Amino acid sequence: MSDLLPSALAVRENAHAPYSKFQVGAALRASSGAIYVGCNVENVAYPEGTCAEAGAIAAMVAAGEREIAEICVVAGSPTPIPPCGGCRQKIAEFAAGGVPVILATTSGAQEKTTVAALLPGAFDAGHMA
Ligand code: THU
C-alpha cells in the first residue's frame, strides 16, 4: 500500500462534488518529504471545477516546492481511476517520467504506474527551444 493513501483517503472526504457525486482525493510527496493533498472542487458553472490532483499540486507550489516524488489518487470507483488528460500534463510539469503514480479505490484496489506511462510523447519546454 502506498504510504500516501491514508492522506488521499482523508482529503477525499472534503471533496466538493455535488454535481458528479464523484469524490476524488490526491496526495503527493514532494522532494522535501512533505505531503500535500487536494480534492476535487466542483462549481455550478461546470468547467470551473478543479480536479483533486490540481489542488494537491497547487498546495505544493504554494508551499514553495516544485518537485513531485510520488503521487496517489483515490476515488470510490469500481476500478482505480486514471488522472484526466489535463491532470497528466499538470503532474508532468513537476515530476520526472519515472515518478510513481498510485491509483487506488476506497475499497482497496490499487495500481501502480508512472508519469511517463500516463503521458507518452508529452509536450515539454524542449519543444519551444
Ligand atoms: N476528477 C478528479 O478530481 N481527478 C481525476 O483525475 C478525474 C476526475 C474529478 C473531476 C470531477 O469533479 C469529477 O471527478 C468527475 O469527473
GROMACS .gro file of C-alpha atoms and ligand atoms in nm:
model
  145
    1MET     CA    1   0.000   0.000   0.000
    2SER     CA    2   0.124   0.349  -0.080
    3ASP     CA    3   0.202   0.545   0.236
    4LEU     CA    4   0.021   0.835   0.066
    5LEU     CA    5  -0.311   0.651   0.060
    6PRO     CA    6  -0.432   0.749   0.410
    7SER     CA    7  -0.379   1.117   0.326
    8ALA     CA    8  -0.556   1.081  -0.010
    9LEU     CA    9  -0.848   0.900   0.153
   10ALA     CA   10  -0.881   1.162   0.425
   11VAL     CA   11  -0.881   1.462   0.191
   12ARG     CA   12  -1.127   1.290  -0.042
   13GLU     CA   13  -1.383   1.326   0.236
   14ASN     CA   14  -1.365   1.703   0.187
   15ALA     CA   15  -1.430   1.693  -0.187
   16HIS     CA   16  -1.699   1.931  -0.311
   17ALA     CA   17  -1.871   1.718  -0.572
   18PRO     CA   18  -2.245   1.794  -0.558
   19TYR     CA   19  -2.287   1.764  -0.935
   20SER     CA   20  -2.098   1.446  -1.027
   21LYS     CA   21  -2.128   1.295  -0.678
   22PHE     CA   22  -1.782   1.157  -0.754
   23GLN     CA   23  -1.534   1.243  -0.482
   24VAL     CA   24  -1.162   1.223  -0.557
   25GLY     CA   25  -0.863   1.267  -0.327
   26ALA     CA   26  -0.499   1.315  -0.419
   27ALA     CA   27  -0.186   1.317  -0.206
   28LEU     CA   28   0.166   1.376  -0.325
   29ARG     CA   29   0.503   1.361  -0.161
   30ALA     CA   30   0.736   1.639  -0.267
   31SER     CA   31   1.113   1.604  -0.284
   32SER     CA   32   1.143   1.750   0.069
   33GLY     CA   33   0.935   1.460   0.202
   34ALA     CA   34   0.638   1.683   0.283
   35ILE     CA   35   0.293   1.560   0.181
   36TYR     CA   36   0.042   1.785   0.006
   37VAL     CA   37  -0.321   1.697  -0.052
   38GLY     CA   38  -0.608   1.809  -0.271
   39CYS     CA   39  -0.967   1.714  -0.352
   40ASN     CA   40  -1.194   1.793  -0.643
   41VAL     CA   41  -1.384   2.121  -0.608
   42GLU     CA   42  -1.679   2.138  -0.846
   43ASN     CA   43  -1.867   2.451  -0.948
   44VAL     CA   44  -2.219   2.514  -1.069
   45ALA     CA   45  -2.051   2.652  -1.380
   46TYR     CA   46  -1.921   2.305  -1.458
   47PRO     CA   47  -1.596   2.388  -1.643
   48GLU     CA   48  -1.480   2.593  -1.344
   49GLY     CA   49  -1.443   2.280  -1.131
   50THR     CA   50  -1.095   2.161  -1.042
   51CYS     CA   51  -0.954   1.811  -1.003
   52ALA     CA   52  -0.802   1.665  -0.689
   53GLU     CA   53  -0.458   1.646  -0.847
   54ALA     CA   54  -0.467   2.016  -0.935
   55GLY     CA   55  -0.544   2.100  -0.572
   56ALA     CA   56  -0.254   1.895  -0.439
   57ILE     CA   57  -0.015   2.046  -0.692
   58ALA     CA   58  -0.132   2.398  -0.608
   59ALA     CA   59  -0.074   2.331  -0.237
   60MET     CA   60   0.279   2.205  -0.312
   61VAL     CA   61   0.365   2.507  -0.523
   62ALA     CA   62   0.211   2.747  -0.270
   63ALA     CA   63   0.443   2.595  -0.007
   64GLY     CA   64   0.742   2.676  -0.225
   65GLU     CA   65   0.810   2.329  -0.362
   66ARG     CA   66   0.846   2.227  -0.726
   67GLU     CA   67   0.925   1.855  -0.736
   68ILE     CA   68   0.686   1.561  -0.702
   69ALA     CA   69   0.844   1.234  -0.579
   70GLU     CA   70   0.523   1.026  -0.574
   71ILE     CA   71   0.152   1.089  -0.619
   72CYS     CA   72  -0.154   0.889  -0.519
   73VAL     CA   73  -0.512   0.938  -0.643
   74VAL     CA   74  -0.814   0.769  -0.486
   75ALA     CA   75  -1.180   0.751  -0.584
   76GLY     CA   76  -1.486   0.550  -0.487
   77SER     CA   77  -1.489   0.379  -0.825
   78PRO     CA   78  -1.512   0.010  -0.917
   79THR     CA   79  -1.156   0.023  -1.051
   80PRO     CA   80  -0.877   0.276  -0.990
   81ILE     CA   81  -0.928   0.595  -1.193
   82PRO     CA   82  -0.658   0.727  -1.421
   83PRO     CA   83  -0.590   1.101  -1.396
   84CYS     CA   84  -0.764   1.305  -1.667
   85GLY     CA   85  -0.559   1.435  -1.958
   86GLY     CA   86  -0.520   1.782  -1.813
   87CYS     CA   87  -0.400   1.643  -1.481
   88ARG     CA   88  -0.144   1.423  -1.656
   89GLN     CA   89   0.007   1.736  -1.807
   90LYS     CA   90  -0.011   1.917  -1.471
   91ILE     CA   91   0.166   1.630  -1.294
   92ALA     CA   92   0.433   1.612  -1.568
   93GLU     CA   93   0.515   1.980  -1.508
   94PHE     CA   94   0.660   1.886  -1.168
   95ALA     CA   95   0.752   1.517  -1.198
   96ALA     CA   96   1.017   1.320  -1.384
   97GLY     CA   97   0.893   1.040  -1.610
   98GLY     CA   98   0.984   0.768  -1.364
   99VAL     CA   99   0.785   0.912  -1.075
  100PRO     CA  100   0.537   0.655  -0.939
  101VAL     CA  101   0.165   0.726  -0.970
  102ILE     CA  102  -0.051   0.514  -0.741
  103LEU     CA  103  -0.415   0.480  -0.841
  104ALA     CA  104  -0.648   0.345  -0.575
  105THR     CA  105  -1.009   0.282  -0.483
  106THR     CA  106  -1.178   0.329  -0.148
  107SER     CA  107  -1.239  -0.046  -0.139
  108GLY     CA  108  -0.871  -0.137  -0.156
  109ALA     CA  109  -0.781  -0.191  -0.522
  110GLN     CA  110  -0.451  -0.037  -0.619
  111GLU     CA  111  -0.250   0.004  -0.939
  112LYS     CA  112   0.095   0.148  -0.985
  113THR     CA  113   0.207   0.331  -1.298
  114THR     CA  114   0.443   0.616  -1.384
  115VAL     CA  115   0.418   0.969  -1.515
  116ALA     CA  116   0.583   0.867  -1.844
  117ALA     CA  117   0.345   0.575  -1.894
  118LEU     CA  118   0.046   0.806  -1.843
  119LEU     CA  119   0.171   1.077  -2.078
  120PRO     CA  120   0.382   0.936  -2.361
  121GLY     CA  121   0.510   1.195  -2.606
  122ALA     CA  122   0.450   1.477  -2.360
  123PHE     CA  123   0.479   1.835  -2.475
  124ASP     CA  124   0.764   1.995  -2.279
  125ALA     CA  125   0.979   2.305  -2.275
  126GLY     CA  126   1.222   2.145  -2.520
  127HIS     CA  127   0.961   2.177  -2.792
  128MET     CA  128   0.978   2.557  -2.762
  129ALA     CA  129   1.357   2.577  -2.788
  130THU     N1  130  -1.172   1.414  -1.120
  130THU     C1  131  -1.057   1.437  -1.047
  130THU     O1  132  -1.061   1.508  -0.945
  130THU     N2  133  -0.943   1.379  -1.089
  130THU     C2  134  -0.932   1.299  -1.199
  130THU     O2  135  -0.823   1.257  -1.232
  130THU     C3  136  -1.052   1.261  -1.274
  130THU     C4  137  -1.175   1.335  -1.242
  130THU     C5  138  -1.296   1.477  -1.076
  130THU     C6  139  -1.341   1.594  -1.160
  130THU     C7  140  -1.489   1.597  -1.132
  130THU     O3  141  -1.511   1.674  -1.015
  130THU     C8  142  -1.524   1.451  -1.102
  130THU     O4  143  -1.402   1.385  -1.078
  130THU     C9  144  -1.598   1.381  -1.215
  130THU     O5  145  -1.531   1.396  -1.336
   0.00000   0.00000   0.00000
